CSV table of C-alpha atoms in Angstrom, one decimal:
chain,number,residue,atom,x,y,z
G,223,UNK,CA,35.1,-143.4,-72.9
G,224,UNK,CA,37.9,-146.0,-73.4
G,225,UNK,CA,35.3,-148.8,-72.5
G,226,UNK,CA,33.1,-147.7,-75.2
G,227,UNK,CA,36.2,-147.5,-77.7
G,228,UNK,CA,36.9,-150.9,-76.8
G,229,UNK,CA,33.3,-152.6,-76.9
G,230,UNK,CA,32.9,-155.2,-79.6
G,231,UNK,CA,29.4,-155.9,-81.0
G,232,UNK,CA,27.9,-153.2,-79.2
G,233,UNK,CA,27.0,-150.2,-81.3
G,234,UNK,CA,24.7,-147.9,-79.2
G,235,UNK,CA,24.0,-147.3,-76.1
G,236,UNK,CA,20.2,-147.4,-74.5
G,237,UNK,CA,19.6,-143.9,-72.4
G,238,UNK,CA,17.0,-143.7,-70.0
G,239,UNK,CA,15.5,-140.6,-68.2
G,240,UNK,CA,14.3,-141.1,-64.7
G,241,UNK,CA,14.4,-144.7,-65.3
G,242,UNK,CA,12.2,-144.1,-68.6
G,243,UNK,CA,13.2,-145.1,-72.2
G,244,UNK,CA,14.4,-141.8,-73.7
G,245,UNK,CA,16.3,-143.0,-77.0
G,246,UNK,CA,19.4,-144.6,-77.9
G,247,UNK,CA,22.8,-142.5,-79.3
G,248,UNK,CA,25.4,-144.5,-81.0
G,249,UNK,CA,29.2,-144.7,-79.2
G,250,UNK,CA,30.9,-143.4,-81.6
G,251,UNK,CA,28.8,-140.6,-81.4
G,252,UNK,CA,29.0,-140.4,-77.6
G,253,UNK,CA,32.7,-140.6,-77.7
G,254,UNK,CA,32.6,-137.7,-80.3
G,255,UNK,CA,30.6,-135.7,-77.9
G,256,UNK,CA,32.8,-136.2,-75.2
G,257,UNK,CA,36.2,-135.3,-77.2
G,258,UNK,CA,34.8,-131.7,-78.2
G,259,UNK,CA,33.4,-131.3,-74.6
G,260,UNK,CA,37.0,-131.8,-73.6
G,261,UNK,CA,38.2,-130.2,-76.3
G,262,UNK,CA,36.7,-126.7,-75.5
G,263,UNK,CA,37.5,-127.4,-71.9
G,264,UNK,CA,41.2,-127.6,-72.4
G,265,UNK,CA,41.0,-124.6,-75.0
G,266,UNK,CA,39.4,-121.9,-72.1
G,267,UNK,CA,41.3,-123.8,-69.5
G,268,UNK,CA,44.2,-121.2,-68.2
G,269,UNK,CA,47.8,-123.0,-68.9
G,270,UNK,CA,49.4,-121.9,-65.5
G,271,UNK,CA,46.7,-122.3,-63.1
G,272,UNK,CA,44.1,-125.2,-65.0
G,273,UNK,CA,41.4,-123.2,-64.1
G,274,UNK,CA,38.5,-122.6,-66.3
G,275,UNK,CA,38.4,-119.5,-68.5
G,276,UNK,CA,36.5,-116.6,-69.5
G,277,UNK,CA,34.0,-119.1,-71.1
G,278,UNK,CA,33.1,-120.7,-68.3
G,279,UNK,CA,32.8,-118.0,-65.8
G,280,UNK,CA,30.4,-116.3,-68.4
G,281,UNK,CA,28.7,-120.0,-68.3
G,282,UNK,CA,28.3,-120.2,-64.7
G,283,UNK,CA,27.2,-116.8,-64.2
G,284,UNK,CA,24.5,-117.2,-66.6
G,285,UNK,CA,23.3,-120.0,-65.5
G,286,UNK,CA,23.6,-118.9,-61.8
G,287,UNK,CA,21.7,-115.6,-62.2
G,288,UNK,CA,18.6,-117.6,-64.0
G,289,UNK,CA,18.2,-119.5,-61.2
G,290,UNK,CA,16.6,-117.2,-58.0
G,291,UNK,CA,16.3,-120.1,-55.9
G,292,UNK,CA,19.1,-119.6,-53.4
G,293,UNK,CA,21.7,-117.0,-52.6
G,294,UNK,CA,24.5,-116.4,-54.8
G,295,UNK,CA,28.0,-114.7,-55.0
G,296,UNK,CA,30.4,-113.7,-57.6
G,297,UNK,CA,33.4,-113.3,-56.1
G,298,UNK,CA,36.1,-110.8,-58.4
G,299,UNK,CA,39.6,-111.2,-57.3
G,300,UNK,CA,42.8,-109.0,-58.2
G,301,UNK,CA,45.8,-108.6,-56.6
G,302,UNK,CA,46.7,-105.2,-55.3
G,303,UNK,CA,50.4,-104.2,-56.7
G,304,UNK,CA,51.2,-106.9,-58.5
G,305,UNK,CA,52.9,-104.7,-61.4
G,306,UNK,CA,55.8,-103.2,-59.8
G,307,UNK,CA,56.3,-106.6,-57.7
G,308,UNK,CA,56.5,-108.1,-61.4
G,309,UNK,CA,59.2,-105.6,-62.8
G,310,UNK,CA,61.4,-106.1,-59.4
G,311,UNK,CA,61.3,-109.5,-59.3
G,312,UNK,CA,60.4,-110.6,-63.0
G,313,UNK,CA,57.8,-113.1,-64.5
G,314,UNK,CA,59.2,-116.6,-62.7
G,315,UNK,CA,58.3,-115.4,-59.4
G,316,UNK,CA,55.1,-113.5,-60.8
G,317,UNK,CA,53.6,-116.8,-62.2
G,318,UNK,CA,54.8,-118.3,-58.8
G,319,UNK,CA,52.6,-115.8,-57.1
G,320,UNK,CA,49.5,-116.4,-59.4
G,321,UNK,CA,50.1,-119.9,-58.9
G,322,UNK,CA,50.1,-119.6,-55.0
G,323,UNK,CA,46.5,-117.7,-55.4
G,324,UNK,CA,45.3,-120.9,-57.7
G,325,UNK,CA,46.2,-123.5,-55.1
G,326,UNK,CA,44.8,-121.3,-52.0
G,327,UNK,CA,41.5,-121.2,-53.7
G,328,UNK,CA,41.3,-124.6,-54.3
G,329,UNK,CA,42.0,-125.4,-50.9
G,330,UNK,CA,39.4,-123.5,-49.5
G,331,UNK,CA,36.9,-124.1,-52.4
G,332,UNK,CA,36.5,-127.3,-53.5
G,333,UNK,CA,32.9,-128.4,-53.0
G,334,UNK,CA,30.5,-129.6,-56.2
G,335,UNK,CA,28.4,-126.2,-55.7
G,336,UNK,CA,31.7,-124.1,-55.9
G,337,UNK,CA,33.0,-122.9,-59.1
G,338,UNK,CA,36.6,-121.6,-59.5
G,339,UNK,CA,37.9,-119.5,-62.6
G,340,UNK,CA,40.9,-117.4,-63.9
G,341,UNK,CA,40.3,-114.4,-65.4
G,342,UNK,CA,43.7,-114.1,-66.6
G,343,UNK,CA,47.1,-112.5,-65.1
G,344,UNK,CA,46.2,-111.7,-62.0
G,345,UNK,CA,42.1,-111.8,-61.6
G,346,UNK,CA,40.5,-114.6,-61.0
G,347,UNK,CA,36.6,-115.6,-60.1
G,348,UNK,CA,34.9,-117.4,-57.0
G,349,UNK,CA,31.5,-118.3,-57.5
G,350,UNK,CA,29.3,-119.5,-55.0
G,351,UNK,CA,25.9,-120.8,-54.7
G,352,UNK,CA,24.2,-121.1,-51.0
G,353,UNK,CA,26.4,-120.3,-48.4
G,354,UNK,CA,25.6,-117.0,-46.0
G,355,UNK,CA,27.3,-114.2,-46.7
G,356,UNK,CA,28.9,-114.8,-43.0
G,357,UNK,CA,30.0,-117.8,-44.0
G,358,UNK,CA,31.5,-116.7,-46.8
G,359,UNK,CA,33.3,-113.5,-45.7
G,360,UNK,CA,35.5,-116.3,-42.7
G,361,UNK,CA,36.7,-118.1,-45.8
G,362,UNK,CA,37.9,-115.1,-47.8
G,363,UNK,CA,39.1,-113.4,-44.8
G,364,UNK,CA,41.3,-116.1,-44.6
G,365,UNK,CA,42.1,-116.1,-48.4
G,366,UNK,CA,43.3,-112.9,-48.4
G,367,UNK,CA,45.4,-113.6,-44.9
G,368,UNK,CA,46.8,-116.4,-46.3
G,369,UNK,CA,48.0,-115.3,-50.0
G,370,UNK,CA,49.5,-111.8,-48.3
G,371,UNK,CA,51.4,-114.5,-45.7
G,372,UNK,CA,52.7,-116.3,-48.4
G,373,UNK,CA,53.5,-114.1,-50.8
G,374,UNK,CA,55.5,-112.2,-48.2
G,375,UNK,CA,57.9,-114.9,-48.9
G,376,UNK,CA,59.0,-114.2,-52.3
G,377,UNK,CA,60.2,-110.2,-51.2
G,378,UNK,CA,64.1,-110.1,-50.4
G,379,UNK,CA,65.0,-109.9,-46.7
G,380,UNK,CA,65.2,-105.7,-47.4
G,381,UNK,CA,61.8,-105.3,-49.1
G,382,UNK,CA,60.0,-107.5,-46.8
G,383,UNK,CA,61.0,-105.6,-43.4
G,384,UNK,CA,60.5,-102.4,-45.1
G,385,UNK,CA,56.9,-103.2,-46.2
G,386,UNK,CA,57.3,-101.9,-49.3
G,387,UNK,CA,59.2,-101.9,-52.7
G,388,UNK,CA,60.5,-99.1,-55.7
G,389,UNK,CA,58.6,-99.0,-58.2
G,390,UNK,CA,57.5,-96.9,-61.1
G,391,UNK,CA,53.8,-95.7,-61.5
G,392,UNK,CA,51.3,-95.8,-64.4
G,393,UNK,CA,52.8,-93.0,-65.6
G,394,UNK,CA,56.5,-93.7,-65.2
G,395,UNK,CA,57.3,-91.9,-62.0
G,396,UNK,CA,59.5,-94.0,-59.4
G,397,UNK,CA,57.1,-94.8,-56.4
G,398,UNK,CA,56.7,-96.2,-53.0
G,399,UNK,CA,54.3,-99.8,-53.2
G,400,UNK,CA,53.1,-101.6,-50.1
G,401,UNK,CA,53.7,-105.6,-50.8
G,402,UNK,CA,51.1,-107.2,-52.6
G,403,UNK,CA,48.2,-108.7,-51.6
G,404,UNK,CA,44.2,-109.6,-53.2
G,405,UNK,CA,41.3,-107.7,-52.5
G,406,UNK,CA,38.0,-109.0,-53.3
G,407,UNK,CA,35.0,-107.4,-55.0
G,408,UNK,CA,31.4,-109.8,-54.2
G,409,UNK,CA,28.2,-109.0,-55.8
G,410,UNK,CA,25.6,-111.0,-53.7
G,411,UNK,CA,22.4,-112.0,-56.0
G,412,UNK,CA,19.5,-112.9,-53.0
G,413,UNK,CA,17.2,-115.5,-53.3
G,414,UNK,CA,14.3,-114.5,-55.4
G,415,UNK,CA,16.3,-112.3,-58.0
G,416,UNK,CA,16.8,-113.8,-61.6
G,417,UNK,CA,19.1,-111.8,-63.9
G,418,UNK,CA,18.4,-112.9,-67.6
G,419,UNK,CA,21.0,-111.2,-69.2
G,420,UNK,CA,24.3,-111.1,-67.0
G,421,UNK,CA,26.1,-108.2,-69.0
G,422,UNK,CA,24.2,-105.9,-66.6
G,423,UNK,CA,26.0,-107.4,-63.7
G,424,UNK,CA,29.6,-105.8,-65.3
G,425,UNK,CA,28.4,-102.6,-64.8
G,426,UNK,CA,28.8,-103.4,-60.7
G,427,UNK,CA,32.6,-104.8,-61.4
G,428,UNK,CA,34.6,-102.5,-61.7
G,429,UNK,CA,33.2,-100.1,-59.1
G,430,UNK,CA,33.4,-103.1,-56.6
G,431,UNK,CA,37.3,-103.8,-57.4
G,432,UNK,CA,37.7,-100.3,-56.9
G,433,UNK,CA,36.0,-100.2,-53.5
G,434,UNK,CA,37.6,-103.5,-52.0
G,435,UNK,CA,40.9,-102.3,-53.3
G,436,UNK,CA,40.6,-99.4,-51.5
G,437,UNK,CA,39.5,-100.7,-48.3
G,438,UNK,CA,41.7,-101.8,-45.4
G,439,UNK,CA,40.1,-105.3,-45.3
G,440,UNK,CA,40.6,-105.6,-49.0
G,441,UNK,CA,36.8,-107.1,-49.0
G,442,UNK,CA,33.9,-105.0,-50.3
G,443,UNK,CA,30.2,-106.6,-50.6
G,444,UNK,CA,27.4,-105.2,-52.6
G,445,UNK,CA,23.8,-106.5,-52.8
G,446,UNK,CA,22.2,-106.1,-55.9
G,447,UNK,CA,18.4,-105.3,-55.2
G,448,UNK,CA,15.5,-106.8,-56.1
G,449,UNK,CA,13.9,-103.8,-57.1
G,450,UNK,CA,16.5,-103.5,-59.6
G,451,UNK,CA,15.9,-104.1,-63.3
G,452,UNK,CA,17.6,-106.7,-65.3
């Protein structure tokens, strides 16, 4: 963008499509283009972890379940008692836990074909296009194992041999919480199904969370059918 800022004399630019004269687009308008692009970017982009937002995952989702072609899988990630490890231990080391999470998916995550996003707080989104669902239960196997290792870290000496922390409940009552740690919710879309309007797929969150938090593994698949409407 800052070449075509620069460019004296040249007042458009030529664009071609498969090697074909499509039309020409001035570069002021280009550059104009590519501000708001960024613009909107940096506006659904999260400020703690830089991962895209809300928009985005909506964005990729749609797109994804349009096109039957491959397997997909939305990936719904949350961390399992993250509240009362908040109160003890207060928002510093809370962002630092979230933060943790960010980097550990984008080690494990990083191809063109992978799409990473933050919910907000503590839920974020994997979304992946073409992989096995073996495949793709080793890496998150190892997500999980990895973010509970770490997060270990940030417990006091006490809290971390005990396994557990004081807390209080949803409803105020002191309690007993195991440390934290992220289960993961994946709704698999096979090859062949095309979803045209992706609100139908929230109906299948929240039961999924709910399953993969309350399994041991903290990982919980669920295939939607074809012979399901969308």
């Amino acid at each position: 963008m800052a070449i075509f800022a620069n460019m004296e004399g040249s007042n458009c630019l030529i664009l071609t499509d498969n090697m074909r004269y499509a039309g020409v687009v001035s570069a002021a308008s280009l550059i104009k283009v590519i501000n708001e692009k960024q613009l909107k970017t940096a506006q659904d982009q999260n400020p703690l972890t830089g991962l895209p937002g809300n928009r985005a995952i909506r964005d990729f989702m749609r797109q994804s379940g349009r096109d039957g072609d491959e397997l997909r899988h939305f990936c719904y990630c949350d961390f399992d008692n993250f509240k009362p490890f908040n109160d003890a231990y207060g928002f510093h080391l809370g962002d630092h836990a979230i933060s943790l999470f960010a980097a550990l998916m984008r080690r494990y995550f990083f191809a063109e074909r992978h799409f990473l996003g933050h919910v907000g707080g503590d839920d974020f989104f994997i979304g992946i296009v073409g992989w096995t669902k073996e495949e793709l239960t080793e890496i998150l196997d190892r997500l999980i194992s990895d973010f509970h290792d770490d997060v270990r870290d940030l417990y006091s000496d006490e809290d971390r041999a005990a396994g557990r922390i004081l807390g209080h409940d949803r409803t105020g009552a002191e309690a007993l919480f195991p440390l934290m740690r992220c289960s993961i919710g994946v709704i698999e879309l096979p090859g062949g199904l095309v979803i045209d309007d992706i609100n139908r797929v929230s109906a299948e969150i929240a039961i999924i969370k709910s399953a993969a938090k309350e399994s041991e593994e903290g990982l919980v698949f669920h295939l939607l059918q074809r012979r399901e409407s969308f």
